[in-house]
Amino acid sequence: MTTDSSAPESGLSRRKLLGAAGLGALAAGAVGAGAGFAIGDKPVEVVPDPDALPIPFEGKHQAGIVTPAQDRLYFAALDLTTESRGDLILLLKEWTEAARKMTQGNDVGEFGAVAGSPFAPPEDTGEALGLPPSGLTITIGFGRGMFVDGKGKPRFGLDGKLPDRLKDLPLFSGDRLDDALCGGDLAIQACANDPQVAVHAVRNLVRIAFGRASVRYSQMGFGRTSSTSSAQVTARNMLGFKDGTANIKAEDAKDLDDFVWVPKGDGPDWMVNGSYLVTRKIDMRIEIWDREPLEGQEAIIGRTKGSGGPLSGGDEFDKLDFKAKGEDGELAIGKVAHVRLAHPDFNKGAKILRRGYNFVDGSNGLGQLSAGLFFIAYQRDPEKQFVQIQRNLAGKLNDVLNEYIVHVGSGLFACPPGVTTEGYWGEKLFA
């Protein structure tokens, strides 16, 4: 029997202690490198590493949508293996509590990874011990399969709760979808500036779900391919081009209201302040692309590879002139250039908030790089936004970029609003 003096203190978290020490070490290191050691009794000013800090978990909207995109992603889609409404609600409550702790740099559970009984499995898997929060956000989505089965029969007592906009995406021209990389009843998007922190988050949520849900597919990503804040520079995709220059930014309040958040009266009440998440796994034919001359690559995209400026002239953020012509009398931005066909002017004004990531899954059986883009986009109405744009892009007669890419995975999820300090994900759905 454990004595009082050796019993773990309730709420004790070694990760919390080590994490705080790690954050301090990072700060001291940063200061030491730039300012040297303290002189006499004058304290050294501590400047925390901004990439290591926590991001608030509670709020009107879920974090991880307009949050400035972190550098790393771990995404997982799960199938529910229980048919019990009570099991599902309990799972969402347990996930919320675990996410609330992990996003603030704490272990899962009361005793975490190392402070519990030595005769029981630890509550936390432990690979994030000593690591700071690293800007971790965890965003949850509900797939159509959580509401109805394959025959349209309601599940979990959610009769009448299925949003009209949560319907299967159509098959687009050129799609080569692998069923094993599509769909899912639940989605977890974990983003962080340290890949181990993101993996730790998903691993522990999957562990908690044991007996109630299992992983259908997952994807790691790196090097965000879109900036979601005007304070961030535009990142590059695996084709070497700046990607998402015209993306909706966190500072664009009107665009967020018009194109990202679900307003009252625009669907079921439980989705107000939520958003719809579209995922697409896009393989790239890297070796073929790499043999394309620079001039050809730029013509395909419609922008210069260096600055990202449009071929109609100007720098990255200058307005695109789709009527401008070059010295040869031809359109500077071709009729089938990617940037033209994806632009709101050619898609009934549709915009989306992108926050995708590059991926490399090793090499394929032919020795070629298995790489591409894990496309992620948030929107208010998938049919009027993503579907509209993708229909304009899909097919070999449309976007000429399709010669170098192929869509192999697809998903659509309804992301509920954020939670209060005492609430849980999907609370209004099950009220």
Tab-separated table of C-alpha atoms in Angstrom:
chain	number	residue	atom	x	y	z
A	1	MET	CA	0.000	0.000	0.000
A	2	THR	CA	1.306	3.419	-0.881
A	3	THR	CA	2.163	5.734	1.987
A	4	ASP	CA	1.056	9.346	2.081
A	5	SER	CA	4.593	10.597	1.635
A	6	SER	CA	5.072	8.702	-1.617
A	7	ALA	CA	1.600	9.116	-3.146
A	8	PRO	CA	1.529	11.177	-6.339
A	9	GLU	CA	0.045	14.607	-5.876
A	10	SER	CA	-3.281	15.022	-7.660
A	11	GLY	CA	-2.791	16.835	-10.939
A	12	LEU	CA	0.992	16.421	-10.804
A	13	SER	CA	2.427	16.359	-14.286
A	14	ARG	CA	6.100	15.806	-14.901
A	15	ARG	CA	5.634	17.055	-18.463
A	16	LYS	CA	4.252	20.248	-16.996
A	17	LEU	CA	7.318	20.647	-14.817
A	18	LEU	CA	9.788	19.568	-17.487
A	19	GLY	CA	7.878	21.527	-20.122
A	20	ALA	CA	8.117	24.687	-18.081
A	21	ALA	CA	11.808	24.069	-17.575
A	22	GLY	CA	12.199	23.423	-21.288
A	23	LEU	CA	10.428	26.659	-22.130
A	24	GLY	CA	12.697	28.511	-19.762
A	25	ALA	CA	15.725	26.824	-21.277
A	26	LEU	CA	14.625	27.862	-24.726
A	27	ALA	CA	14.120	31.392	-23.534
A	28	ALA	CA	17.436	31.524	-21.728
A	29	GLY	CA	19.138	30.056	-24.757
A	30	ALA	CA	17.637	32.686	-26.999
A	31	VAL	CA	18.681	35.472	-24.699
A	32	GLY	CA	22.101	33.986	-24.063
A	33	ALA	CA	22.827	33.783	-27.758
A	34	GLY	CA	21.896	37.381	-28.351
A	35	ALA	CA	22.747	39.158	-25.130
A	36	GLY	CA	25.307	37.059	-23.283
A	37	PHE	CA	25.267	36.412	-19.528
A	38	ALA	CA	23.678	38.565	-16.863
A	39	ILE	CA	25.973	41.124	-15.220
A	40	GLY	CA	25.914	41.311	-11.435
A	41	ASP	CA	22.431	40.987	-9.935
A	42	LYS	CA	20.602	42.360	-12.974
A	43	PRO	CA	18.162	39.667	-14.136
A	44	VAL	CA	18.220	38.538	-17.729
A	45	GLU	CA	15.050	39.426	-19.587
A	46	VAL	CA	13.279	36.205	-20.580
A	47	VAL	CA	11.999	36.142	-24.143
A	48	PRO	CA	10.012	32.947	-24.751
A	49	ASP	CA	10.222	31.230	-28.101
A	50	PRO	CA	6.881	32.166	-29.730
A	51	ASP	CA	6.718	28.800	-31.517
A	52	ALA	CA	6.841	27.003	-28.152
A	53	LEU	CA	3.963	28.827	-26.460
A	54	PRO	CA	0.456	27.405	-25.892
A	55	ILE	CA	-2.599	28.490	-27.888
A	56	PRO	CA	-5.900	28.949	-26.006
A	57	PHE	CA	-8.140	25.890	-26.342
A	58	GLU	CA	-11.550	27.347	-25.480
A	59	GLY	CA	-13.312	29.943	-27.609
A	60	LYS	CA	-16.165	30.808	-29.953
A	61	HIS	CA	-14.545	28.815	-32.762
A	62	GLN	CA	-12.272	25.769	-32.625
A	63	ALA	CA	-8.575	26.575	-32.655
A	64	GLY	CA	-6.637	25.292	-35.651
A	65	ILE	CA	-8.815	26.869	-38.333
A	66	VAL	CA	-7.755	30.525	-38.486
A	67	THR	CA	-4.865	30.008	-36.059
A	68	PRO	CA	-1.650	30.975	-37.891
A	69	ALA	CA	-0.700	27.681	-39.522
A	70	GLN	CA	1.940	25.780	-37.564
A	71	ASP	CA	4.779	23.987	-39.313
A	72	ARG	CA	3.633	20.377	-38.768
A	73	LEU	CA	0.451	18.344	-39.153
A	74	TYR	CA	-0.794	14.961	-38.037
A	75	PHE	CA	-4.263	14.184	-39.369
A	76	ALA	CA	-6.329	11.081	-38.638
A	77	ALA	CA	-9.779	9.878	-39.715
A	78	LEU	CA	-11.519	7.266	-37.562
A	79	ASP	CA	-14.450	4.890	-37.916
A	80	LEU	CA	-16.782	4.477	-34.966
A	81	THR	CA	-16.922	0.854	-33.803
A	82	THR	CA	-19.614	1.410	-31.201
A	83	GLU	CA	-23.313	1.990	-31.823
A	84	SER	CA	-23.938	3.378	-28.337
A	85	ARG	CA	-24.898	7.048	-28.080
A	86	GLY	CA	-23.611	7.082	-24.522
A	87	ASP	CA	-20.234	5.708	-25.634
A	88	LEU	CA	-19.929	8.414	-28.300
A	89	ILE	CA	-20.801	11.254	-25.920
A	90	LEU	CA	-18.369	9.928	-23.317
A	91	LEU	CA	-15.646	9.639	-25.972
A	92	LEU	CA	-16.139	13.277	-27.026
A	93	LYS	CA	-16.020	14.389	-23.390
A	94	GLU	CA	-12.829	12.431	-22.762
A	95	TRP	CA	-11.249	13.735	-25.969
A	96	THR	CA	-12.115	17.321	-25.057
A	97	GLU	CA	-10.586	16.996	-21.612
A	98	ALA	CA	-7.435	15.370	-22.986
A	99	ALA	CA	-7.098	18.024	-25.709
A	100	ARG	CA	-7.621	20.786	-23.150
A	101	LYS	CA	-4.629	19.432	-21.208
A	102	MET	CA	-2.320	18.611	-24.115
A	103	THR	CA	-2.733	21.958	-25.878
A	104	GLN	CA	-1.545	23.667	-22.703
A	105	GLY	CA	1.512	21.411	-22.426
A	106	ASN	CA	0.172	18.982	-19.826
A	107	ASP	CA	-0.061	15.217	-19.739
A	108	VAL	CA	-3.297	13.360	-20.324
A	109	GLY	CA	-5.076	12.201	-17.186
A	110	GLU	CA	-4.641	12.957	-13.509
A	111	PHE	CA	-1.232	11.347	-13.117
A	112	GLY	CA	0.104	11.573	-16.665
A	113	ALA	CA	2.981	9.528	-18.013
A	114	VAL	CA	5.082	8.778	-14.937
A	115	ALA	CA	3.329	9.816	-11.717
A	116	GLY	CA	0.774	7.011	-11.556
A	117	SER	CA	0.871	3.514	-10.177
A	118	PRO	CA	3.828	1.437	-11.420
A	119	PHE	CA	1.436	-1.510	-11.698
A	120	ALA	CA	-0.883	0.098	-14.270
A	121	PRO	CA	-0.341	1.415	-17.805
A	122	PRO	CA	0.445	5.149	-17.710
A	123	GLU	CA	-2.415	7.516	-18.558
A	124	ASP	CA	-0.184	9.381	-21.019
A	125	THR	CA	2.124	7.752	-23.571
A	126	GLY	CA	5.009	10.018	-22.561
A	127	GLU	CA	6.776	10.967	-25.801
A	128	ALA	CA	6.028	14.653	-25.184
A	129	LEU	CA	7.613	14.690	-21.722
A	130	GLY	CA	9.786	17.761	-21.418
A	131	LEU	CA	8.519	19.333	-24.610
A	132	PRO	CA	6.758	22.719	-24.571
A	133	PRO	CA	3.192	23.105	-25.967
A	134	SER	CA	4.668	24.092	-29.358
A	135	GLY	CA	1.522	25.906	-30.482
A	136	LEU	CA	-0.481	22.668	-30.513
A	137	THR	CA	-4.062	22.928	-31.735
A	138	ILE	CA	-6.478	20.008	-32.020
A	139	THR	CA	-9.495	20.409	-34.290
A	140	ILE	CA	-12.315	17.881	-34.477
A	141	GLY	CA	-14.740	17.110	-37.321
A	142	PHE	CA	-17.783	14.846	-37.717
A	143	GLY	CA	-18.193	12.811	-40.895
A	144	ARG	CA	-21.516	11.913	-42.516
A	145	GLY	CA	-21.069	8.341	-41.298
A	146	MET	CA	-21.492	9.489	-37.703
A	147	PHE	CA	-25.059	10.576	-38.499
A	148	VAL	CA	-26.309	7.855	-40.867
A	149	ASP	CA	-25.193	4.392	-41.917
A	150	GLY	CA	-24.654	3.263	-45.501
A	151	LYS	CA	-28.419	2.849	-46.010
A	152	GLY	CA	-29.262	6.284	-44.633
A	153	LYS	CA	-30.475	4.963	-41.279
A	154	PRO	CA	-29.784	7.390	-38.398
A	155	ARG	CA	-27.057	6.467	-35.916
A	156	PHE	CA	-26.605	7.482	-32.285
A	157	GLY	CA	-30.096	8.998	-32.060
A	158	LEU	CA	-29.065	11.860	-34.348
A	159	ASP	CA	-32.296	11.828	-36.376
A	160	GLY	CA	-32.749	15.172	-38.111
A	161	LYS	CA	-29.338	16.467	-37.002
A	162	LEU	CA	-27.453	15.715	-40.248
A	163	PRO	CA	-26.521	19.021	-41.950
A	164	ASP	CA	-27.739	19.267	-45.555
A	165	ARG	CA	-24.251	20.436	-46.504
A	166	LEU	CA	-22.563	17.312	-45.108
A	167	LYS	CA	-23.163	15.178	-48.173
A	168	ASP	CA	-20.669	13.068	-50.069
A	169	LEU	CA	-18.398	15.030	-52.373
A	170	PRO	CA	-18.967	14.211	-56.067
A	171	LEU	CA	-16.415	12.249	-58.062
A	172	PHE	CA	-14.403	14.732	-60.097
A	173	SER	CA	-12.873	14.092	-63.493
A	174	GLY	CA	-9.436	12.539	-63.059
A	175	ASP	CA	-10.001	11.345	-59.475
A	176	ARG	CA	-8.353	8.038	-58.617
A	177	LEU	CA	-9.663	7.747	-55.091
A	178	ASP	CA	-8.574	4.923	-52.815
A	179	ASP	CA	-11.450	3.983	-50.477
A	180	ALA	CA	-8.915	3.357	-47.704
A	181	LEU	CA	-7.948	7.062	-47.897
A	182	CYS	CA	-11.480	8.485	-47.992
A	183	GLY	CA	-14.266	9.330	-45.549
A	184	GLY	CA	-14.292	8.619	-41.842
A	185	ASP	CA	-16.805	9.168	-39.030
A	186	LEU	CA	-14.487	11.408	-37.015
A	187	ALA	CA	-11.512	13.577	-37.968
A	188	ILE	CA	-8.632	14.798	-35.810
A	189	GLN	CA	-6.407	17.584	-37.111
A	190	ALA	CA	-3.410	18.182	-34.835
A	191	CYS	CA	-1.062	21.018	-35.810
A	192	ALA	CA	2.077	22.030	-33.907
A	193	ASN	CA	5.535	23.464	-34.406
A	194	ASP	CA	7.066	20.200	-33.161
A	195	PRO	CA	6.050	17.004	-35.006
A	196	GLN	CA	6.443	14.901	-31.861
A	197	VAL	CA	3.888	17.054	-30.050
A	198	ALA	CA	1.386	16.608	-32.896
A	199	VAL	CA	1.945	12.842	-33.002
A	200	HIS	CA	1.608	12.612	-29.226
A	201	ALA	CA	-1.769	14.358	-29.406
A	202	VAL	CA	-3.286	12.062	-32.028
A	203	ARG	CA	-1.750	8.935	-30.502
A	204	ASN	CA	-3.310	9.653	-27.125
A	205	LEU	CA	-6.742	10.492	-28.557
A	206	VAL	CA	-6.691	7.259	-30.567
A	207	ARG	CA	-5.641	5.382	-27.431
A	208	ILE	CA	-8.549	6.880	-25.503
A	209	ALA	CA	-10.919	5.814	-28.285
A	210	PHE	CA	-9.990	2.131	-27.960
A	211	GLY	CA	-13.125	-0.033	-28.180
A	212	ARG	CA	-15.214	2.844	-29.542
A	213	ALA	CA	-13.362	4.017	-32.663
A	214	SER	CA	-10.387	2.909	-34.760
A	215	VAL	CA	-8.143	4.680	-37.249
A	216	ARG	CA	-9.221	4.513	-40.890
A	217	TYR	CA	-6.229	6.442	-42.255
A	218	SER	CA	-3.763	9.064	-41.120
A	219	GLN	CA	-1.330	11.490	-42.690
A	220	MET	CA	1.693	13.410	-41.484
A	221	GLY	CA	2.541	16.742	-43.090
A	222	PHE	CA	5.244	19.358	-42.969
A	223	GLY	CA	5.994	22.797	-44.368
A	224	ARG	CA	2.544	24.392	-44.347
A	225	THR	CA	1.538	25.266	-47.892
A	226	SER	CA	-0.662	28.235	-47.058
A	227	SER	CA	-0.326	31.193	-44.743
A	228	THR	CA	-3.433	31.867	-42.643
A	229	SER	CA	-2.207	35.184	-41.233
A	230	SER	CA	-0.870	38.306	-42.937
A	231	ALA	CA	2.071	38.050	-40.510
A	232	GLN	CA	3.247	34.835	-42.190
A	233	VAL	CA	5.197	34.536	-45.428
A	234	THR	CA	3.714	32.383	-48.160
A	235	ALA	CA	5.199	28.901	-48.034
A	236	ARG	CA	6.093	26.720	-51.018
A	237	ASN	CA	4.650	23.409	-52.116
A	238	MET	CA	6.554	20.371	-53.411
A	239	LEU	CA	6.452	21.848	-56.927
A	240	GLY	CA	8.615	24.693	-55.646
A	241	PHE	CA	5.963	27.415	-56.038
A	242	LYS	CA	4.470	29.709	-53.430
A	243	ASP	CA	1.052	28.258	-52.609
A	244	GLY	CA	-2.028	30.003	-51.294
A	245	THR	CA	-0.987	33.602	-51.970
A	246	ALA	CA	-4.621	34.707	-52.187
A	247	ASN	CA	-5.698	32.663	-49.165
A	248	ILE	CA	-8.214	34.041	-46.642
A	249	LYS	CA	-6.296	35.392	-43.659
A	250	ALA	CA	-7.195	35.542	-39.970
A	251	GLU	CA	-7.237	39.335	-40.263
A	252	ASP	CA	-9.910	39.285	-43.027
A	253	ALA	CA	-12.935	39.498	-40.726
A	254	LYS	CA	-15.466	39.973	-43.528
A	255	ASP	CA	-14.107	37.087	-45.585
A	256	LEU	CA	-14.154	34.843	-42.504
A	257	ASP	CA	-17.819	35.665	-41.899
A	258	ASP	CA	-18.737	35.373	-45.580
A	259	PHE	CA	-16.768	32.234	-46.446
A	260	VAL	CA	-15.630	30.288	-43.345
A	261	TRP	CA	-17.976	30.417	-40.335
A	262	VAL	CA	-21.499	28.997	-40.346
A	263	PRO	CA	-23.874	31.813	-39.278
A	264	LYS	CA	-27.214	31.472	-37.486
A	265	GLY	CA	-29.964	30.410	-39.874
A	266	ASP	CA	-27.466	28.857	-42.287
A	267	GLY	CA	-27.913	25.263	-41.173
A	268	PRO	CA	-28.544	23.371	-37.952
A	269	ASP	CA	-28.142	25.504	-34.811
A	270	TRP	CA	-25.461	23.183	-33.426
A	271	MET	CA	-23.162	24.154	-36.332
A	272	VAL	CA	-23.376	27.934	-35.742
A	273	ASN	CA	-19.778	29.272	-35.507
A	274	GLY	CA	-18.483	25.983	-36.883
A	275	SER	CA	-17.114	25.285	-40.354
A	276	TYR	CA	-16.881	22.524	-42.972
A	277	LEU	CA	-13.552	20.803	-43.551
A	278	VAL	CA	-12.567	19.315	-46.930
A	279	THR	CA	-9.468	17.127	-47.152
A	280	ARG	CA	-7.859	15.821	-50.334
A	281	LYS	CA	-4.699	13.757	-50.588
A	282	ILE	CA	-3.025	14.841	-53.828
A	283	ASP	CA	-0.126	12.790	-55.193
A	284	MET	CA	2.377	14.692	-57.323
A	285	ARG	CA	4.358	13.255	-60.228
A	286	ILE	CA	7.488	14.871	-58.955
A	287	GLU	CA	9.999	13.334	-61.379
A	288	ILE	CA	7.975	14.396	-64.463
A	289	TRP	CA	7.484	17.898	-63.071
A	290	ASP	CA	11.200	18.233	-62.386
A	291	ARG	CA	11.914	17.682	-66.107
A	292	GLU	CA	9.598	20.521	-67.140
A	293	PRO	CA	11.495	23.732	-68.158
A	294	LEU	CA	11.092	26.715	-65.846
A	295	GLU	CA	9.120	28.631	-68.475
A	296	GLY	CA	6.717	25.736	-68.816
A	297	GLN	CA	6.297	25.366	-65.029
A	298	GLU	CA	5.475	29.069	-64.691
A	299	ALA	CA	2.984	28.946	-67.571
A	300	ILE	CA	1.211	25.983	-65.935
A	301	ILE	CA	0.840	27.796	-62.620
A	302	GLY	CA	0.402	31.328	-64.009
A	303	ARG	CA	2.942	32.850	-61.616
A	304	THR	CA	6.714	33.272	-61.523
A	305	LYS	CA	8.547	30.655	-59.482
A	306	GLY	CA	10.845	33.132	-57.735
A	307	SER	CA	8.693	35.963	-56.416
A	308	GLY	CA	5.297	34.372	-56.905
A	309	GLY	CA	4.172	37.394	-58.905
A	310	PRO	CA	1.513	36.868	-61.604
A	311	LEU	CA	2.699	36.452	-65.200
A	312	SER	CA	0.616	39.523	-66.033
A	313	GLY	CA	3.218	41.544	-64.113
A	314	GLY	CA	3.965	42.755	-60.608
A	315	ASP	CA	4.957	41.172	-57.322
A	316	GLU	CA	3.330	38.348	-55.358
A	317	PHE	CA	0.355	40.216	-53.966
A	318	ASP	CA	-0.344	42.420	-56.991
A	319	LYS	CA	-3.717	42.009	-58.676
A	320	LEU	CA	-3.885	39.455	-61.462
A	321	ASP	CA	-4.706	40.888	-64.898
A	322	PHE	CA	-6.353	38.083	-66.842
A	323	LYS	CA	-6.626	40.209	-70.006
A	324	ALA	CA	-2.950	41.160	-70.186
A	325	LYS	CA	-1.001	39.834	-73.168
A	326	GLY	CA	2.681	39.153	-73.675
A	327	GLU	CA	4.959	40.294	-76.479
A	328	ASP	CA	3.768	37.337	-78.546
A	329	GLY	CA	0.185	38.566	-78.384
A	330	GLU	CA	-0.948	35.621	-76.274
A	331	LEU	CA	-2.589	35.880	-72.844
A	332	ALA	CA	0.081	36.311	-70.170
A	333	ILE	CA	-1.921	34.028	-67.865
A	334	GLY	CA	-3.163	31.226	-70.087
A	335	LYS	CA	-6.771	30.068	-70.273
A	336	VAL	CA	-5.896	26.765	-68.563
A	337	ALA	CA	-3.352	28.135	-66.073
A	338	HIS	CA	-3.988	26.941	-62.518
A	339	VAL	CA	-4.191	30.409	-60.994
A	340	ARG	CA	-6.856	31.530	-63.501
A	341	LEU	CA	-9.167	28.549	-63.046
A	342	ALA	CA	-8.862	28.634	-59.247
A	343	HIS	CA	-9.507	32.377	-58.967
A	344	PRO	CA	-12.813	33.677	-57.493
A	345	ASP	CA	-13.474	35.621	-60.738
A	346	PHE	CA	-13.971	32.290	-62.526
A	347	ASN	CA	-15.806	30.537	-59.671
A	348	LYS	CA	-18.797	32.756	-58.936
A	349	GLY	CA	-16.773	34.602	-56.297
A	350	ALA	CA	-16.043	31.471	-54.248
A	351	LYS	CA	-13.172	31.562	-51.741
A	352	ILE	CA	-11.882	28.982	-49.251
A	353	LEU	CA	-9.509	29.074	-46.283
A	354	ARG	CA	-6.655	26.700	-47.049
A	355	ARG	CA	-4.194	25.253	-44.524
A	356	GLY	CA	-2.711	22.236	-46.287
A	357	TYR	CA	0.687	20.579	-45.802
A	358	ASN	CA	3.349	18.916	-47.923
A	359	PHE	CA	3.925	15.211	-47.397
A	360	VAL	CA	6.510	12.602	-48.357
A	361	ASP	CA	5.577	8.962	-47.764
A	362	GLY	CA	8.960	7.563	-48.796
A	363	SER	CA	9.164	6.181	-52.329
A	364	ASN	CA	6.870	4.059	-54.460
A	365	GLY	CA	7.665	0.673	-55.951
A	366	LEU	CA	9.265	2.362	-58.965
A	367	GLY	CA	11.810	4.243	-56.870
A	368	GLN	CA	9.969	7.524	-57.354
A	369	LEU	CA	9.248	9.972	-54.566
A	370	SER	CA	5.806	9.370	-53.051
A	371	ALA	CA	5.033	12.970	-52.271
A	372	GLY	CA	2.420	15.631	-52.674
A	373	LEU	CA	-0.036	17.889	-50.902
A	374	PHE	CA	-2.448	17.012	-48.126
A	375	PHE	CA	-5.012	19.653	-49.045
A	376	ILE	CA	-7.094	21.071	-46.208
A	377	ALA	CA	-9.744	23.760	-46.690
A	378	TYR	CA	-12.392	25.272	-44.416
A	379	GLN	CA	-15.575	26.840	-45.704
A	380	ARG	CA	-19.156	27.748	-44.933
A	381	ASP	CA	-20.736	25.843	-47.838
A	382	PRO	CA	-18.727	23.035	-49.536
A	383	GLU	CA	-21.024	22.875	-52.584
A	384	LYS	CA	-20.714	26.587	-53.392
A	385	GLN	CA	-17.036	26.783	-52.526
A	386	PHE	CA	-14.751	23.729	-52.802
A	387	VAL	CA	-16.998	21.803	-55.218
A	388	GLN	CA	-17.462	24.870	-57.432
A	389	ILE	CA	-13.693	25.466	-57.619
A	390	GLN	CA	-12.734	21.819	-58.063
A	391	ARG	CA	-15.233	21.327	-60.890
A	392	ASN	CA	-13.528	24.208	-62.655
A	393	LEU	CA	-10.089	22.697	-62.114
A	394	ALA	CA	-10.705	18.968	-62.645
A	395	GLY	CA	-10.091	17.155	-65.908
A	396	LYS	CA	-7.323	17.164	-68.469
A	397	LEU	CA	-9.125	19.769	-70.594
A	398	ASN	CA	-9.169	22.241	-67.702
A	399	ASP	CA	-6.276	22.903	-65.307
A	400	VAL	CA	-3.094	21.908	-67.157
A	401	LEU	CA	-1.546	21.134	-63.751
A	402	ASN	CA	-3.628	17.934	-63.713
A	403	GLU	CA	-0.946	16.307	-65.881
A	404	TYR	CA	1.288	16.327	-62.802
A	405	ILE	CA	-1.115	15.626	-59.931
A	406	VAL	CA	-3.774	13.066	-59.039
A	407	HIS	CA	-6.313	13.099	-56.190
A	408	VAL	CA	-6.227	9.796	-54.265
A	409	GLY	CA	-7.962	10.651	-50.954
A	410	SER	CA	-11.021	12.700	-50.009
A	411	GLY	CA	-13.046	13.665	-46.954
A	412	LEU	CA	-15.706	16.081	-45.750
A	413	PHE	CA	-16.357	16.832	-42.085
A	414	ALA	CA	-18.583	19.174	-40.095
A	415	CYS	CA	-16.486	20.935	-37.468
A	416	PRO	CA	-18.621	22.117	-34.538
A	417	PRO	CA	-17.985	25.467	-32.818
A	418	GLY	CA	-15.470	25.911	-30.040
A	419	VAL	CA	-16.070	24.888	-26.434
A	420	THR	CA	-16.489	26.735	-23.148
A	421	THR	CA	-14.315	26.067	-20.117
A	422	GLU	CA	-16.748	23.358	-18.971
A	423	GLY	CA	-18.081	22.209	-22.351
A	424	TYR	CA	-17.151	19.436	-24.768
A	425	TRP	CA	-16.930	19.033	-28.539
A	426	GLY	CA	-20.388	18.544	-30.036
A	427	GLU	CA	-22.225	19.425	-26.807
A	428	LYS	CA	-24.990	21.297	-28.658
A	429	LEU	CA	-25.419	18.423	-31.106
A	430	PHE	CA	-26.273	16.001	-28.312
A	431	ALA	CA	-28.280	18.456	-26.158
